[in-house]
PDB file of C-alpha atoms in Angstrom:
ATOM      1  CA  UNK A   1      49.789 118.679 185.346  1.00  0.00           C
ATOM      2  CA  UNK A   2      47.235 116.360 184.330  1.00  0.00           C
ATOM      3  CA  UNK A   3      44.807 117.274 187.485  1.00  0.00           C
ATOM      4  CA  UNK A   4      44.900 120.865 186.558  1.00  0.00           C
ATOM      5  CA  UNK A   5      44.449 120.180 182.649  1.00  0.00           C
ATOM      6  CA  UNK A   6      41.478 117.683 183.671  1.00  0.00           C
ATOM      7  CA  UNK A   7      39.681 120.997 185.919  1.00  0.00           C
ATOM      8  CA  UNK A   8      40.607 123.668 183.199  1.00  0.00           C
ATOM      9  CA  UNK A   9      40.466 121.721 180.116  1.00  0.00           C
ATOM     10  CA  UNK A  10      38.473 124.029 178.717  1.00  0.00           C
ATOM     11  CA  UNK A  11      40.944 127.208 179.249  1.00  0.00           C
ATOM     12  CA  UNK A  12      43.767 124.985 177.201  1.00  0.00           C
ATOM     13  CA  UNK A  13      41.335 123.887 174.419  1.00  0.00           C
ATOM     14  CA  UNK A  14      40.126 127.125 173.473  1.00  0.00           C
ATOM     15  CA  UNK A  15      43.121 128.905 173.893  1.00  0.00           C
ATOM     16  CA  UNK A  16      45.075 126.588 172.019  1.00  0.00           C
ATOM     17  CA  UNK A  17      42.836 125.902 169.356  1.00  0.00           C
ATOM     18  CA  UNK A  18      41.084 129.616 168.946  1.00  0.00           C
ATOM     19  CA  UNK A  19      44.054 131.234 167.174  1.00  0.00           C
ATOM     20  CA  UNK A  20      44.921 128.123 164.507  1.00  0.00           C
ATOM     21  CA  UNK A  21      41.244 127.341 163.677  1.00  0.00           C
ATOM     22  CA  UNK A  22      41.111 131.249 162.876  1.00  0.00           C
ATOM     23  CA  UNK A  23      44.200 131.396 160.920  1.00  0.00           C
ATOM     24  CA  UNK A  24      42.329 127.777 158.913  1.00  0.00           C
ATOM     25  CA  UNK A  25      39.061 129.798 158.561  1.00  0.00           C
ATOM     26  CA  UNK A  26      40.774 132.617 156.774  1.00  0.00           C
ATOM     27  CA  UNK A  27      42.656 130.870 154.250  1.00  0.00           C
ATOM     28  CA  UNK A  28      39.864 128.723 153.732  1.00  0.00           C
ATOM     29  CA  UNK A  29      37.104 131.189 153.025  1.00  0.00           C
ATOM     30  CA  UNK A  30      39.751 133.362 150.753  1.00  0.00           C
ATOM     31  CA  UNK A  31      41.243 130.035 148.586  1.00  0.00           C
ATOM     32  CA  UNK A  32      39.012 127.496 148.500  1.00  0.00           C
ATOM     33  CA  UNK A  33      36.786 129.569 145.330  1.00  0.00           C
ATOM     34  CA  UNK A  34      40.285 129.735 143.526  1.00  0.00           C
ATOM     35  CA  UNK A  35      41.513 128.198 140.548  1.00  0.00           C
ATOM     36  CA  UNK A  36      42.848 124.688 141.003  1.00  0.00           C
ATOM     37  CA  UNK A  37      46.478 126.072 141.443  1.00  0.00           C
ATOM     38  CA  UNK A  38      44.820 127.997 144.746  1.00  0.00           C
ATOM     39  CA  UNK A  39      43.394 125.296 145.780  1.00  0.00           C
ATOM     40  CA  UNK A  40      45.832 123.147 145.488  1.00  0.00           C
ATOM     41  CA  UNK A  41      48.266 125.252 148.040  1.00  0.00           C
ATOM     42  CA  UNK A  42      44.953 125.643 150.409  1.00  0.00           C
ATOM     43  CA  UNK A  43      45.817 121.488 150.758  1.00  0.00           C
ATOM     44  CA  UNK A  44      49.744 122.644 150.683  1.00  0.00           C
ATOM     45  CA  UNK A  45      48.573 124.947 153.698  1.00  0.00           C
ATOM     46  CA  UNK A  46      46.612 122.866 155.869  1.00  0.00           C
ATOM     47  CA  UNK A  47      49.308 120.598 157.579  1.00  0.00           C
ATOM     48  CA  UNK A  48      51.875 123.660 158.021  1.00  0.00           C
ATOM     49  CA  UNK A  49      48.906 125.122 160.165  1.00  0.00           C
ATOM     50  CA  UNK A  50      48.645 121.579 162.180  1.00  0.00           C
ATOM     51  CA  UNK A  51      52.515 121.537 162.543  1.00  0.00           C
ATOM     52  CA  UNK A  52      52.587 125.604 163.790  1.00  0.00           C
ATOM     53  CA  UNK A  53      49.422 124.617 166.737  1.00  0.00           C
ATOM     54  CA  UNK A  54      51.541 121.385 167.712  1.00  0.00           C
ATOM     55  CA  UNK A  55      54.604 123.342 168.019  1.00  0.00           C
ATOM     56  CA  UNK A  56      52.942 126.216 169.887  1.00  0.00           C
ATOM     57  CA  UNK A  57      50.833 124.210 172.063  1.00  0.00           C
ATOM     58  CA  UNK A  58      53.875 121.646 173.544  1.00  0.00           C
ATOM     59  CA  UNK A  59      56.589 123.798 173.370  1.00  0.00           C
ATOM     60  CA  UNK A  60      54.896 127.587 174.290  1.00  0.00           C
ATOM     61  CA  UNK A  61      53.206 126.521 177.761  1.00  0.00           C
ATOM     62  CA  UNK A  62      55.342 124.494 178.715  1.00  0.00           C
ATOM     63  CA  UNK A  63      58.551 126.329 178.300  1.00  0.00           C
ATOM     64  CA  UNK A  64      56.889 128.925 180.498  1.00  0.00           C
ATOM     65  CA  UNK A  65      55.190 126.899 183.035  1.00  0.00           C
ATOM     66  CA  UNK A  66      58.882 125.125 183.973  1.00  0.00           C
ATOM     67  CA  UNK A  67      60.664 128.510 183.687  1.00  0.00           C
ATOM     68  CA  UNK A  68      58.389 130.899 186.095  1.00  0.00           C
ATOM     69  CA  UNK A  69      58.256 127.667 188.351  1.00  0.00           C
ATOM     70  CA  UNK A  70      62.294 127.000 187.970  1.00  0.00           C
ATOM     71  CA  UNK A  71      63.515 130.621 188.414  1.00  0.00           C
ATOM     72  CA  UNK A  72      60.226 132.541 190.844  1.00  0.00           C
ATOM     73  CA  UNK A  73      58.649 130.182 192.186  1.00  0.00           C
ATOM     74  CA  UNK A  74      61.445 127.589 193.015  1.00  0.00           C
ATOM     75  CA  UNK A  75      59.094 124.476 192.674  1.00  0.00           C
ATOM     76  CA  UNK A  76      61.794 123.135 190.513  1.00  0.00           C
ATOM     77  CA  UNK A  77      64.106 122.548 193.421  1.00  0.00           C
ATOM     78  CA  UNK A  78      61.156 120.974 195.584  1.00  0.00           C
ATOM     79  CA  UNK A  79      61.022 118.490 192.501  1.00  0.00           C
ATOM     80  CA  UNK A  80      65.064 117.719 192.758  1.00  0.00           C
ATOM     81  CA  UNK A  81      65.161 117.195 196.670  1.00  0.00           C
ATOM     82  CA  UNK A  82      62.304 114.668 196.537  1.00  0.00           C
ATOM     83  CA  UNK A  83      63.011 110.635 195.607  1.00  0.00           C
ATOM     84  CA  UNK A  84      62.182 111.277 192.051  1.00  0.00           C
ATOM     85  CA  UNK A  85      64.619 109.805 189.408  1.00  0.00           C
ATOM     86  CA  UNK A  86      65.607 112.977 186.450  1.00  0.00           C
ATOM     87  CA  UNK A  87      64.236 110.575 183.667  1.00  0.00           C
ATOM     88  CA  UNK A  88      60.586 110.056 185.376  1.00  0.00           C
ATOM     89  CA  UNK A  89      60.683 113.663 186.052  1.00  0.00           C
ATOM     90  CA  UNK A  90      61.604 114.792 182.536  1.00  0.00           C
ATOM     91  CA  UNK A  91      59.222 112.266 181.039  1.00  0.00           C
ATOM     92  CA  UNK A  92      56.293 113.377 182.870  1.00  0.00           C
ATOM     93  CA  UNK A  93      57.006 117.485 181.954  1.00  0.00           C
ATOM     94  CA  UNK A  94      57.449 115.952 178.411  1.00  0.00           C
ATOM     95  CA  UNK A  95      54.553 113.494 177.769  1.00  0.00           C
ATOM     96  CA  UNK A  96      52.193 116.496 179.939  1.00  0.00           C
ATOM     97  CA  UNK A  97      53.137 118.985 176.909  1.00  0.00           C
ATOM     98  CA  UNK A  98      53.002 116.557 174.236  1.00  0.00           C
ATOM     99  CA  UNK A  99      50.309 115.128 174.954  1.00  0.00           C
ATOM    100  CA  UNK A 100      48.610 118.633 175.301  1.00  0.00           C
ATOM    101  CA  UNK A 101      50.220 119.866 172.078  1.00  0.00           C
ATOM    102  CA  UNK A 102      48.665 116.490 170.429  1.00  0.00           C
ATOM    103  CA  UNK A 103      44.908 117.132 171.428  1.00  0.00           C
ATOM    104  CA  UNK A 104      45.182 120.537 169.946  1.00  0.00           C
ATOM    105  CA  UNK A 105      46.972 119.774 166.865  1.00  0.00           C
ATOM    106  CA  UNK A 106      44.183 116.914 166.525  1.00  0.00           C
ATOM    107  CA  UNK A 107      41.141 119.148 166.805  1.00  0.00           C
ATOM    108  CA  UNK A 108      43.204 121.909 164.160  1.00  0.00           C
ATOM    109  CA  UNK A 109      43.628 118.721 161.780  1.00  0.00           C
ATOM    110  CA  UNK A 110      40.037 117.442 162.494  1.00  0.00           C
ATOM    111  CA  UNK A 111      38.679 120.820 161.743  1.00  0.00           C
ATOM    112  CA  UNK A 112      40.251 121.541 158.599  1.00  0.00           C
ATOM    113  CA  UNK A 113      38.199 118.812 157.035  1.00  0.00           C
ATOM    114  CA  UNK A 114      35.172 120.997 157.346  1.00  0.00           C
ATOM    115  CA  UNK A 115      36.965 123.559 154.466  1.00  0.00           C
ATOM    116  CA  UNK A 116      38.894 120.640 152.490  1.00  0.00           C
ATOM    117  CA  UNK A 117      38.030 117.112 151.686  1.00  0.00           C
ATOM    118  CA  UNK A 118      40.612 114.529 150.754  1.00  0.00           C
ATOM    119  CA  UNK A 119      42.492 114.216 153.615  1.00  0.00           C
ATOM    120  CA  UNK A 120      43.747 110.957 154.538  1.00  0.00           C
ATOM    121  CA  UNK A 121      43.884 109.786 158.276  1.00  0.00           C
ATOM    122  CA  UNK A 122      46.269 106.913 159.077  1.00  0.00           C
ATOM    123  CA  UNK A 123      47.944 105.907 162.419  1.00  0.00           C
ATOM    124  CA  UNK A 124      51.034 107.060 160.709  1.00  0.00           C
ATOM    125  CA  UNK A 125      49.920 110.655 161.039  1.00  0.00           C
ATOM    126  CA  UNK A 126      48.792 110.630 164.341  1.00  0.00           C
ATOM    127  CA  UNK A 127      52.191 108.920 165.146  1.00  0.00           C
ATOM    128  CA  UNK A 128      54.331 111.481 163.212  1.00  0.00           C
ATOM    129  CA  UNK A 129      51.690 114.604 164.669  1.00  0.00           C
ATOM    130  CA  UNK A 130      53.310 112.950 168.313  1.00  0.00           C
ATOM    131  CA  UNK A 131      56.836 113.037 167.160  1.00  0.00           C
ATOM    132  CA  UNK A 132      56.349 116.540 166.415  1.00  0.00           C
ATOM    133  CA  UNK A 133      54.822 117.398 170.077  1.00  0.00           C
ATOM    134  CA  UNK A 134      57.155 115.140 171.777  1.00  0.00           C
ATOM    135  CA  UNK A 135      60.323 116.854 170.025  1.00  0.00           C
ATOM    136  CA  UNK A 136      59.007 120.564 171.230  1.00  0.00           C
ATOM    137  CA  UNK A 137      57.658 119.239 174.248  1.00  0.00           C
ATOM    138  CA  UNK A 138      61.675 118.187 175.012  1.00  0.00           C
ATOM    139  CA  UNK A 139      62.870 121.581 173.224  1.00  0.00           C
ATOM    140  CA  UNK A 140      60.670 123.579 175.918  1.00  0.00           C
ATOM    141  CA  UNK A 141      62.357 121.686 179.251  1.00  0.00           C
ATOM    142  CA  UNK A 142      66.105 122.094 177.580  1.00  0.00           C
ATOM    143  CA  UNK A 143      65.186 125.901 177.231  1.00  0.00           C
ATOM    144  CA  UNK A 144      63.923 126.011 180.643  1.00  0.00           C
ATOM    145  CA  UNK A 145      67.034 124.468 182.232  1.00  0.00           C
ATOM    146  CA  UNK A 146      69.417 127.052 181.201  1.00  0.00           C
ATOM    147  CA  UNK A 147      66.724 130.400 180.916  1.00  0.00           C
ATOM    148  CA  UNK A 148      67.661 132.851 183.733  1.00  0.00           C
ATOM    149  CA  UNK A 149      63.643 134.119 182.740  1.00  0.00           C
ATOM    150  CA  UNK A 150      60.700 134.863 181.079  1.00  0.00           C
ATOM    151  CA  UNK A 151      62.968 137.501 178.803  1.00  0.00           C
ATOM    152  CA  UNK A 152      65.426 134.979 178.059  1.00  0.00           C
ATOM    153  CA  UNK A 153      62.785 132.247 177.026  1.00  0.00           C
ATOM    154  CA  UNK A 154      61.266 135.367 174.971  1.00  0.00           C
ATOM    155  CA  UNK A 155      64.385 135.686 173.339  1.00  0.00           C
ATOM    156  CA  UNK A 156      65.212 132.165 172.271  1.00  0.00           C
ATOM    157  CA  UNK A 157      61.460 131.758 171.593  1.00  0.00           C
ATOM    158  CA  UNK A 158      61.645 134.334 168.881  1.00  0.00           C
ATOM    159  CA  UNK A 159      65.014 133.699 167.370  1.00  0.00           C
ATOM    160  CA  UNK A 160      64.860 129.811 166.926  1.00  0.00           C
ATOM    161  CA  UNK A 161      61.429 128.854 167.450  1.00  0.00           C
ATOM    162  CA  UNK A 162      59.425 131.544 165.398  1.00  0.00           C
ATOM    163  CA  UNK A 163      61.345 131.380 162.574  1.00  0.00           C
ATOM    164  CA  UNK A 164      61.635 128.182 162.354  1.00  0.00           C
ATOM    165  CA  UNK A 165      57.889 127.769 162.165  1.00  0.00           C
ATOM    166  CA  UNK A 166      58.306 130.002 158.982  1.00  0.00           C
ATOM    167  CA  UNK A 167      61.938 128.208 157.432  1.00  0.00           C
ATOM    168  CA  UNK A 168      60.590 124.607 157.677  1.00  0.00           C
ATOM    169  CA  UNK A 169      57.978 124.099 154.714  1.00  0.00           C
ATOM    170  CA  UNK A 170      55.211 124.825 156.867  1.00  0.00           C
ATOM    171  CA  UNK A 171      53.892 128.210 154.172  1.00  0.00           C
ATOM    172  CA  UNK A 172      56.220 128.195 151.724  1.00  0.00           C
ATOM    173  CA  UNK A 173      58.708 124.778 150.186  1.00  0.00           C
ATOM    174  CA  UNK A 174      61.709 124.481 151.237  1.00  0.00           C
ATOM    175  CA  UNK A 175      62.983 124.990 148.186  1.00  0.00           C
ATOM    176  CA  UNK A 176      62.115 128.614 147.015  1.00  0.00           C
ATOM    177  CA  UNK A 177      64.325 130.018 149.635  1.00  0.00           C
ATOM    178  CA  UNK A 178      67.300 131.895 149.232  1.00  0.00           C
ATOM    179  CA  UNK A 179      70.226 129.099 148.506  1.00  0.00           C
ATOM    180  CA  UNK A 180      71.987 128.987 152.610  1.00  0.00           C
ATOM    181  CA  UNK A 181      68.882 129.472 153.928  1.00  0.00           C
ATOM    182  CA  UNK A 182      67.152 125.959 151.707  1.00  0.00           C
ATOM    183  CA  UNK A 183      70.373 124.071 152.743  1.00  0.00           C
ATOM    184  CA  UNK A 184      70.030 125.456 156.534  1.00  0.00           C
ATOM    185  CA  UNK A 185      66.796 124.358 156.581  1.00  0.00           C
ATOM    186  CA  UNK A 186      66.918 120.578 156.228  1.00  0.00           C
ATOM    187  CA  UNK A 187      69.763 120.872 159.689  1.00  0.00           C
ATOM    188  CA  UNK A 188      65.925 122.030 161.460  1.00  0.00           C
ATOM    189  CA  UNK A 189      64.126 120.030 163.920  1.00  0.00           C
ATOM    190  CA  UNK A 190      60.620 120.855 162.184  1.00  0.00           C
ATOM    191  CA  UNK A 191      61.469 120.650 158.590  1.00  0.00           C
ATOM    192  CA  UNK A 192      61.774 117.030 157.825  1.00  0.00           C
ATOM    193  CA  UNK A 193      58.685 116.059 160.082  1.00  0.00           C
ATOM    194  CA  UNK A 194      56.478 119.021 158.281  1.00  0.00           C
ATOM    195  CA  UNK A 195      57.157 117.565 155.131  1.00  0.00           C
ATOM    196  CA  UNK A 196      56.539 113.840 155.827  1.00  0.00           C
ATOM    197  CA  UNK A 197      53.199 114.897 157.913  1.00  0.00           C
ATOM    198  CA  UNK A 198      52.009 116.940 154.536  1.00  0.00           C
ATOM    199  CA  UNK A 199      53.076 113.724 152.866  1.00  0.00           C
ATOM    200  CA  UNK A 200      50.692 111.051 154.716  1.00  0.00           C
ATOM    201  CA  UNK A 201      47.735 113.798 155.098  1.00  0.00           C
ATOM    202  CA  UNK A 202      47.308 114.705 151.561  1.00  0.00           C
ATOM    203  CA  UNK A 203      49.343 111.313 149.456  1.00  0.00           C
ATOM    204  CA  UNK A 204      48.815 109.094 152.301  1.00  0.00           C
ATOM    205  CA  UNK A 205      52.563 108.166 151.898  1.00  0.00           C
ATOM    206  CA  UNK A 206      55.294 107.654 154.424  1.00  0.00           C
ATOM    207  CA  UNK A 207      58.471 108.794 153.462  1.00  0.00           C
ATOM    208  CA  UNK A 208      60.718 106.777 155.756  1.00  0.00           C
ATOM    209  CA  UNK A 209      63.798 109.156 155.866  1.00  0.00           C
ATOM    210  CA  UNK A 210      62.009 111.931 156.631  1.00  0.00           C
ATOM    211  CA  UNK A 211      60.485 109.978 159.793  1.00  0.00           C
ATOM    212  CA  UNK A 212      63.777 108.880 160.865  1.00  0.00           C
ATOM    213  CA  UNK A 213      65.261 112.515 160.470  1.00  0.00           C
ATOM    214  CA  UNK A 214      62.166 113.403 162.977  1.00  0.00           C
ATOM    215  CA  UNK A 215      63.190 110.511 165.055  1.00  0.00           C
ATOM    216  CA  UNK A 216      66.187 111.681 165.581  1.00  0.00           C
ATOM    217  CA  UNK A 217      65.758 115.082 165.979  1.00  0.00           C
ATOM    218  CA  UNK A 218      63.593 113.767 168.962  1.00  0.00           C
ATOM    219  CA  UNK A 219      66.297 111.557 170.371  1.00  0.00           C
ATOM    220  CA  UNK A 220      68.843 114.440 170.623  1.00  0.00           C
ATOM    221  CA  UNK A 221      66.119 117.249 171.967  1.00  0.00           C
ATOM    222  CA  UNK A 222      65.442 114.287 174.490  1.00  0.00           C
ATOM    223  CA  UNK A 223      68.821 113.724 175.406  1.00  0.00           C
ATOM    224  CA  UNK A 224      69.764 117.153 175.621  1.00  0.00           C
ATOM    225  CA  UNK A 225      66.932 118.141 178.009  1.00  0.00           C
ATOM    226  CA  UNK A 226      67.950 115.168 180.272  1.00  0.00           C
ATOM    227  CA  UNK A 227      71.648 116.312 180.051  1.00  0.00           C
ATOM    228  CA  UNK A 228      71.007 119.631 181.221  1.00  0.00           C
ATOM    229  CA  UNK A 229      68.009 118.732 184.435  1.00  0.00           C
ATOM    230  CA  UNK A 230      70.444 116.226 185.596  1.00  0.00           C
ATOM    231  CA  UNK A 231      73.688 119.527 184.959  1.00  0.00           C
ATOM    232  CA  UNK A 232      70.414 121.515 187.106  1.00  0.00           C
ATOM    233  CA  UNK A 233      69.640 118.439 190.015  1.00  0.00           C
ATOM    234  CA  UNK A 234      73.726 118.187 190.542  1.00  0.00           C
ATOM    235  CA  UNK A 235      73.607 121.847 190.830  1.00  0.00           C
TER     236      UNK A 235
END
């Protein structure tokens, strides 16, 4: 993965980036002459965007690239018949959309400085930016393990992942939705890590049970997607 992102780094860049930085433009260019209230959810704004290109970027590809390779191609089973353990071959997959998801998110966050000033940068959001990639990044492989194809990653992709994009605090807070759906939102992986992110870029503050909620959302989307390719390699 890393030797074909190194030749076409340039195909992943702009078509990771082209569709957030739009999506930052616009909002930019129609609320940053507001009142202070506008402005004011143009800074609300700017880290959901970050989360949504992290998200789509590790978890989007990925979850596509393992699926077509698992179920048409059958490189998957190439991968389980030669000497490599399931944890080296999971955490390679992982870190290769994470990492990808990371650069992207980066450059999204980077940019949005041009429309906004005030931003902070810390290590602590570039650490909880990785969480976020890492988490999807593990999502995607767990969703490719059990996918029978592109439809059924299609399917999962826009009943869990989409919404959840829109549920998690990344537009709107948590709390002005409908009373099962504000409760069923803090049970998301995204929702607690959107929140803490928005909370270093714009307060520089960590809120440290936010983080650990991320944390442990990644620990269990980890876990799960080792569960399941070691359920495929005894297969």
């Amino acid at each position: 993965m890393g030797i074909v992102w190194r030749r076409r780094w340039w195909r992943f860049l702009v078509g990771g980036i082209n569709r957030s930085v739009i999506f930052l433009a616009i909002f930019a260019w129609n609320l940053k002459g507001g009142n202070t209230a506008i402005k004011g959810y143009l800074g609300y704004l700017i880290p959901g965007l970050v989360v949504m290109a992290a998200v789509s970027a590790s978890y989007s590809d990925l979850v596509n690239w393992f699926t077509l390779r698992r179920t048409f191609y059958r490189v998957l089973d190439e991968y389980l018949l030669s000497p490599i353990s399931n944890s080296s071959l999971l955490l390679g997959h992982v870190l290769g959309g994470a990492v990808k998801g990371f650069l992207i998110a980066l450059i999204v966050y980077l940019s949005s400085n041009l429309f906004m000033n005030g931003l902070h940068l810390n290590p602590l959001i570039f650490l909880q930016l990785f969480i976020i990639c890492l988490t999807f990044a593990s999502l995607a492989v767990a969703v490719a393990m059990v996918a029978g194809g592109d439809k059924d990653v299609l399917m999962f992709t826009n009943l869990i992942v989409f919404p959840m994009t829109f549920f998690c605090g990344t537009f709107f807070p948590v709390d002005r939705l409908p009373g099962f759906l504000k409760i069923g939102s803090w049970f998301l992986p995204l929702t607690a890590a959107t929140y803490n992110l928005r909370s270093l870029a714009l307060n520089g503050l960590n809120n440290f049970s936010w983080f650990i909620q991320s944390l442990a959302w990644l620990f269990i989307l980890y876990l799960s997607a080792f569960i399941l390719l070691r359920l495929r390699r005894e297969d």
